[in-house]
mmCIF file of C-alpha atoms in Angstrom:
data_model
loop_
_atom_site.group_PDB
_atom_site.id
_atom_site.type_symbol
_atom_site.label_atom_id
_atom_site.label_comp_id
_atom_site.label_asym_id
_atom_site.label_seq_id
_atom_site.Cartn_x
_atom_site.Cartn_y
_atom_site.Cartn_z
ATOM 1 C CA UNK S 2 -93.588 45.202 4.827
ATOM 2 C CA UNK S 3 -91.451 48.358 5.101
ATOM 3 C CA UNK S 4 -92.484 50.726 2.308
ATOM 4 C CA UNK S 5 -90.103 53.525 3.291
ATOM 5 C CA UNK S 6 -88.381 54.661 0.093
ATOM 6 C CA UNK S 7 -84.875 55.923 -0.501
ATOM 7 C CA UNK S 8 -84.599 59.667 -1.091
ATOM 8 C CA UNK S 9 -84.782 60.903 -4.676
ATOM 9 C CA UNK S 10 -81.105 62.000 -4.648
ATOM 10 C CA UNK S 11 -80.064 58.554 -3.332
ATOM 11 C CA UNK S 12 -82.094 56.878 -6.103
ATOM 12 C CA UNK S 13 -80.627 59.180 -8.788
ATOM 13 C CA UNK S 14 -77.073 58.637 -7.513
ATOM 14 C CA UNK S 15 -77.572 54.848 -7.376
ATOM 15 C CA UNK S 16 -78.949 54.526 -10.910
ATOM 16 C CA UNK S 17 -76.510 57.083 -12.320
ATOM 17 C CA UNK S 18 -73.641 55.096 -10.807
ATOM 18 C CA UNK S 19 -75.123 51.855 -12.148
ATOM 19 C CA UNK S 20 -75.320 53.184 -15.710
ATOM 20 C CA UNK S 21 -71.799 54.613 -15.443
ATOM 21 C CA UNK S 22 -70.310 51.369 -14.109
ATOM 22 C CA UNK S 23 -71.996 49.230 -16.782
ATOM 23 C CA UNK S 24 -70.676 51.642 -19.425
ATOM 24 C CA UNK S 25 -67.186 51.445 -17.896
ATOM 25 C CA UNK S 26 -67.268 47.634 -17.807
ATOM 26 C CA UNK S 27 -68.378 47.458 -21.437
ATOM 27 C CA UNK S 28 -65.836 50.076 -22.580
ATOM 28 C CA UNK S 29 -63.023 48.453 -20.608
ATOM 29 C CA UNK S 30 -63.814 45.074 -22.125
ATOM 30 C CA UNK S 31 -64.123 46.437 -25.663
ATOM 31 C CA UNK S 32 -61.149 48.809 -25.736
ATOM 32 C CA UNK S 33 -58.503 46.198 -25.004
ATOM 33 C CA UNK S 34 -59.195 44.499 -28.349
ATOM 34 C CA UNK S 35 -58.855 47.673 -30.415
ATOM 35 C CA UNK S 36 -55.713 48.021 -32.526
ATOM 36 C CA UNK S 37 -53.284 50.725 -31.430
ATOM 37 C CA UNK S 38 -54.250 54.057 -32.900
ATOM 38 C CA UNK S 39 -56.585 56.999 -32.517
ATOM 39 C CA UNK S 40 -59.716 54.943 -31.810
ATOM 40 C CA UNK S 41 -58.026 52.973 -29.024
ATOM 41 C CA UNK S 42 -56.497 56.134 -27.523
ATOM 42 C CA UNK S 43 -59.907 57.818 -27.543
ATOM 43 C CA UNK S 44 -61.522 54.780 -25.892
ATOM 44 C CA UNK S 45 -58.851 54.706 -23.167
ATOM 45 C CA UNK S 46 -59.207 58.469 -22.648
ATOM 46 C CA UNK S 47 -62.978 58.157 -22.293
ATOM 47 C CA UNK S 48 -62.608 55.163 -19.962
ATOM 48 C CA UNK S 49 -60.227 57.105 -17.711
ATOM 49 C CA UNK S 50 -62.511 60.156 -17.644
ATOM 50 C CA UNK S 51 -65.575 58.047 -16.868
ATOM 51 C CA UNK S 52 -63.617 56.166 -14.186
ATOM 52 C CA UNK S 53 -62.674 59.420 -12.469
ATOM 53 C CA UNK S 54 -66.300 60.561 -12.770
ATOM 54 C CA UNK S 55 -67.377 57.274 -11.137
ATOM 55 C CA UNK S 56 -64.930 57.902 -8.290
ATOM 56 C CA UNK S 57 -66.304 61.419 -7.797
ATOM 57 C CA UNK S 58 -69.862 60.089 -7.893
ATOM 58 C CA UNK S 59 -69.206 57.438 -5.226
ATOM 59 C CA UNK S 60 -67.665 60.093 -2.972
ATOM 60 C CA UNK S 61 -70.838 62.175 -3.400
ATOM 61 C CA UNK S 62 -72.931 59.057 -2.668
ATOM 62 C CA UNK S 63 -70.992 58.360 0.520
ATOM 63 C CA UNK S 64 -71.403 61.952 1.683
ATOM 64 C CA UNK S 65 -75.131 61.785 0.906
ATOM 65 C CA UNK S 66 -75.494 58.440 2.695
ATOM 66 C CA UNK S 67 -73.670 59.773 5.763
ATOM 67 C CA UNK S 68 -76.137 62.648 6.041
ATOM 68 C CA UNK S 69 -79.216 60.680 4.896
ATOM 69 C CA UNK S 70 -79.248 57.123 6.248
ATOM 70 C CA UNK S 71 -80.895 54.388 4.220
ATOM 71 C CA UNK S 72 -84.362 53.221 5.229
ATOM 72 C CA UNK S 73 -84.412 50.156 7.482
ATOM 73 C CA UNK S 74 -83.806 46.825 5.770
ATOM 74 C CA UNK S 75 -86.745 44.563 5.022
ATOM 75 C CA UNK S 76 -84.759 41.327 5.205
ATOM 76 C CA UNK S 77 -83.360 39.923 8.409
ATOM 77 C CA UNK S 78 -80.915 37.217 9.450
ATOM 78 C CA UNK S 79 -78.343 35.890 7.026
ATOM 79 C CA UNK S 80 -79.938 37.649 4.039
ATOM 80 C CA UNK S 81 -79.607 41.045 5.690
ATOM 81 C CA UNK S 82 -76.003 40.280 6.642
ATOM 82 C CA UNK S 83 -75.207 39.185 3.074
ATOM 83 C CA UNK S 84 -76.862 42.310 1.656
ATOM 84 C CA UNK S 85 -74.923 44.565 4.027
ATOM 85 C CA UNK S 86 -71.629 42.821 3.253
ATOM 86 C CA UNK S 87 -72.329 43.034 -0.478
ATOM 87 C CA UNK S 88 -73.152 46.754 -0.275
ATOM 88 C CA UNK S 89 -69.968 47.453 1.694
ATOM 89 C CA UNK S 90 -67.902 45.409 -0.781
ATOM 90 C CA UNK S 91 -69.523 47.262 -3.705
ATOM 91 C CA UNK S 92 -68.448 50.571 -2.164
ATOM 92 C CA UNK S 93 -64.893 49.226 -1.792
ATOM 93 C CA UNK S 94 -64.971 48.237 -5.485
ATOM 94 C CA UNK S 95 -66.408 51.620 -6.515
ATOM 95 C CA UNK S 96 -63.524 53.380 -4.761
ATOM 96 C CA UNK S 97 -60.619 51.018 -5.335
ATOM 97 C CA UNK S 98 -61.113 50.163 -9.038
ATOM 98 C CA UNK S 99 -60.919 53.790 -10.252
ATOM 99 C CA UNK S 100 -58.222 54.616 -7.696
ATOM 100 C CA UNK S 101 -56.070 51.708 -8.927
ATOM 101 C CA UNK S 102 -56.719 52.831 -12.518
ATOM 102 C CA UNK S 103 -55.683 56.392 -11.679
ATOM 103 C CA UNK S 104 -52.512 55.160 -9.959
ATOM 104 C CA UNK S 105 -51.687 52.880 -12.905
ATOM 105 C CA UNK S 106 -52.013 55.889 -15.215
ATOM 106 C CA UNK S 107 -49.918 57.980 -12.835
ATOM 107 C CA UNK S 108 -47.006 55.581 -13.297
ATOM 108 C CA UNK S 109 -46.880 56.247 -17.069
ATOM 109 C CA UNK S 110 -45.178 59.113 -18.903
ATOM 110 C CA UNK S 111 -48.547 60.186 -20.364
ATOM 111 C CA UNK S 112 -50.812 62.945 -19.084
ATOM 112 C CA UNK S 113 -54.010 62.070 -17.236
ATOM 113 C CA UNK S 114 -56.954 63.969 -18.636
ATOM 114 C CA UNK S 115 -60.463 64.326 -17.260
ATOM 115 C CA UNK S 116 -62.639 65.074 -20.281
ATOM 116 C CA UNK S 117 -59.764 67.056 -21.830
ATOM 117 C CA UNK S 118 -58.542 68.807 -18.675
ATOM 118 C CA UNK S 119 -55.104 67.675 -17.547
ATOM 119 C CA UNK S 120 -54.941 66.464 -13.952
ATOM 120 C CA UNK S 121 -51.924 66.258 -11.694
ATOM 121 C CA UNK S 122 -50.279 62.869 -11.479
ATOM 122 C CA UNK S 123 -49.682 61.284 -8.099
ATOM 123 C CA UNK S 124 -46.570 59.426 -9.211
ATOM 124 C CA UNK S 125 -43.663 59.203 -11.643
ATOM 125 C CA UNK S 126 -43.155 56.973 -14.679
ATOM 126 C CA UNK S 127 -42.404 53.433 -13.503
ATOM 127 C CA UNK S 128 -43.307 50.473 -15.698
ATOM 128 C CA UNK S 129 -43.302 47.870 -12.929
ATOM 129 C CA UNK S 130 -45.530 49.925 -10.604
ATOM 130 C CA UNK S 131 -47.812 50.693 -13.536
ATOM 131 C CA UNK S 132 -48.131 46.922 -14.030
ATOM 132 C CA UNK S 133 -48.911 46.316 -10.350
ATOM 133 C CA UNK S 134 -51.712 48.891 -10.338
ATOM 134 C CA UNK S 135 -53.072 47.633 -13.677
ATOM 135 C CA UNK S 136 -53.322 44.146 -12.167
ATOM 136 C CA UNK S 137 -55.018 45.550 -9.071
ATOM 137 C CA UNK S 138 -57.427 47.491 -11.287
ATOM 138 C CA UNK S 139 -58.340 44.330 -13.197
ATOM 139 C CA UNK S 140 -58.724 42.318 -9.978
ATOM 140 C CA UNK S 141 -61.040 44.953 -8.479
ATOM 141 C CA UNK S 142 -63.056 45.125 -11.702
ATOM 142 C CA UNK S 143 -63.592 41.342 -11.916
ATOM 143 C CA UNK S 144 -64.461 41.226 -8.217
ATOM 144 C CA UNK S 145 -66.820 44.150 -8.722
ATOM 145 C CA UNK S 146 -68.498 42.399 -11.656
ATOM 146 C CA UNK S 147 -69.148 39.416 -9.394
ATOM 147 C CA UNK S 148 -70.533 41.681 -6.671
ATOM 148 C CA UNK S 149 -72.789 43.388 -9.212
ATOM 149 C CA UNK S 150 -74.104 39.980 -10.293
ATOM 150 C CA UNK S 151 -74.813 39.120 -6.643
ATOM 151 C CA UNK S 152 -76.510 42.502 -6.104
ATOM 152 C CA UNK S 153 -78.701 42.045 -9.197
ATOM 153 C CA UNK S 154 -79.556 38.479 -8.148
ATOM 154 C CA UNK S 155 -80.637 39.797 -4.748
ATOM 155 C CA UNK S 156 -82.756 42.491 -6.390
ATOM 156 C CA UNK S 157 -84.397 39.889 -8.640
ATOM 157 C CA UNK S 158 -85.102 37.666 -5.637
ATOM 158 C CA UNK S 159 -86.828 40.578 -3.906
ATOM 159 C CA UNK S 160 -88.770 41.347 -7.101
ATOM 160 C CA UNK S 161 -89.969 37.739 -7.288
ATOM 161 C CA UNK S 162 -90.908 37.758 -3.588
ATOM 162 C CA UNK S 163 -92.675 41.112 -4.079
ATOM 163 C CA UNK S 164 -91.555 42.180 -0.618
ATOM 164 C CA UNK S 165 -91.191 45.873 -1.525
ATOM 165 C CA UNK S 166 -87.386 46.048 -1.306
ATOM 166 C CA UNK S 167 -86.829 46.716 -4.998
ATOM 167 C CA UNK S 168 -89.647 49.256 -5.196
ATOM 168 C CA UNK S 169 -87.876 51.449 -2.629
ATOM 169 C CA UNK S 170 -84.982 52.056 -5.067
ATOM 170 C CA UNK S 171 -86.949 52.452 -8.313
ATOM 171 C CA UNK S 172 -87.333 55.992 -9.618
ATOM 172 C CA UNK S 173 -90.596 57.799 -9.144
ATOM 173 C CA UNK S 174 -93.828 56.238 -8.097
ATOM 174 C CA UNK S 175 -94.037 54.337 -11.380
ATOM 175 C CA UNK S 176 -94.150 50.895 -9.813
ATOM 176 C CA UNK S 177 -96.362 50.333 -6.822
ATOM 177 C CA UNK S 178 -97.239 47.179 -4.887
#
């Protein structure tokens, strides 16, 4: 068994991103049913700010990972290949979902704000392009939700097997073999 743990910053970035993405998924699901008004506008504003924060966080994670490689995998064969493919696809989701959301917002006449600070828009108002990027955003989000389910299922499998994989990504030394 390989007991080599991830670095503390990698663990903090992973779990911070996980909490942020779950919050974004919940908020995105909930806000679409709100009636038009101040509450819905606030929910959309928060969702956009959190989405941009998630994009910034994944960029930081990628920089960290580039400079601090992950410990060697415990699994081998098809399981290792599936895990690697899932991790790569999760990174694509973590980049493309907020990017598509930002571009969708850029094709509206409304300002894009990051926790109250106005950001430059990449585009001009265009309803049809806004619709295209909204659809892409939704497609990436649903795909990402499926990837998250696969990732969690893999983590649970490793927890049941007690092979040490999950313990390498848990914070602190709270859980030991």
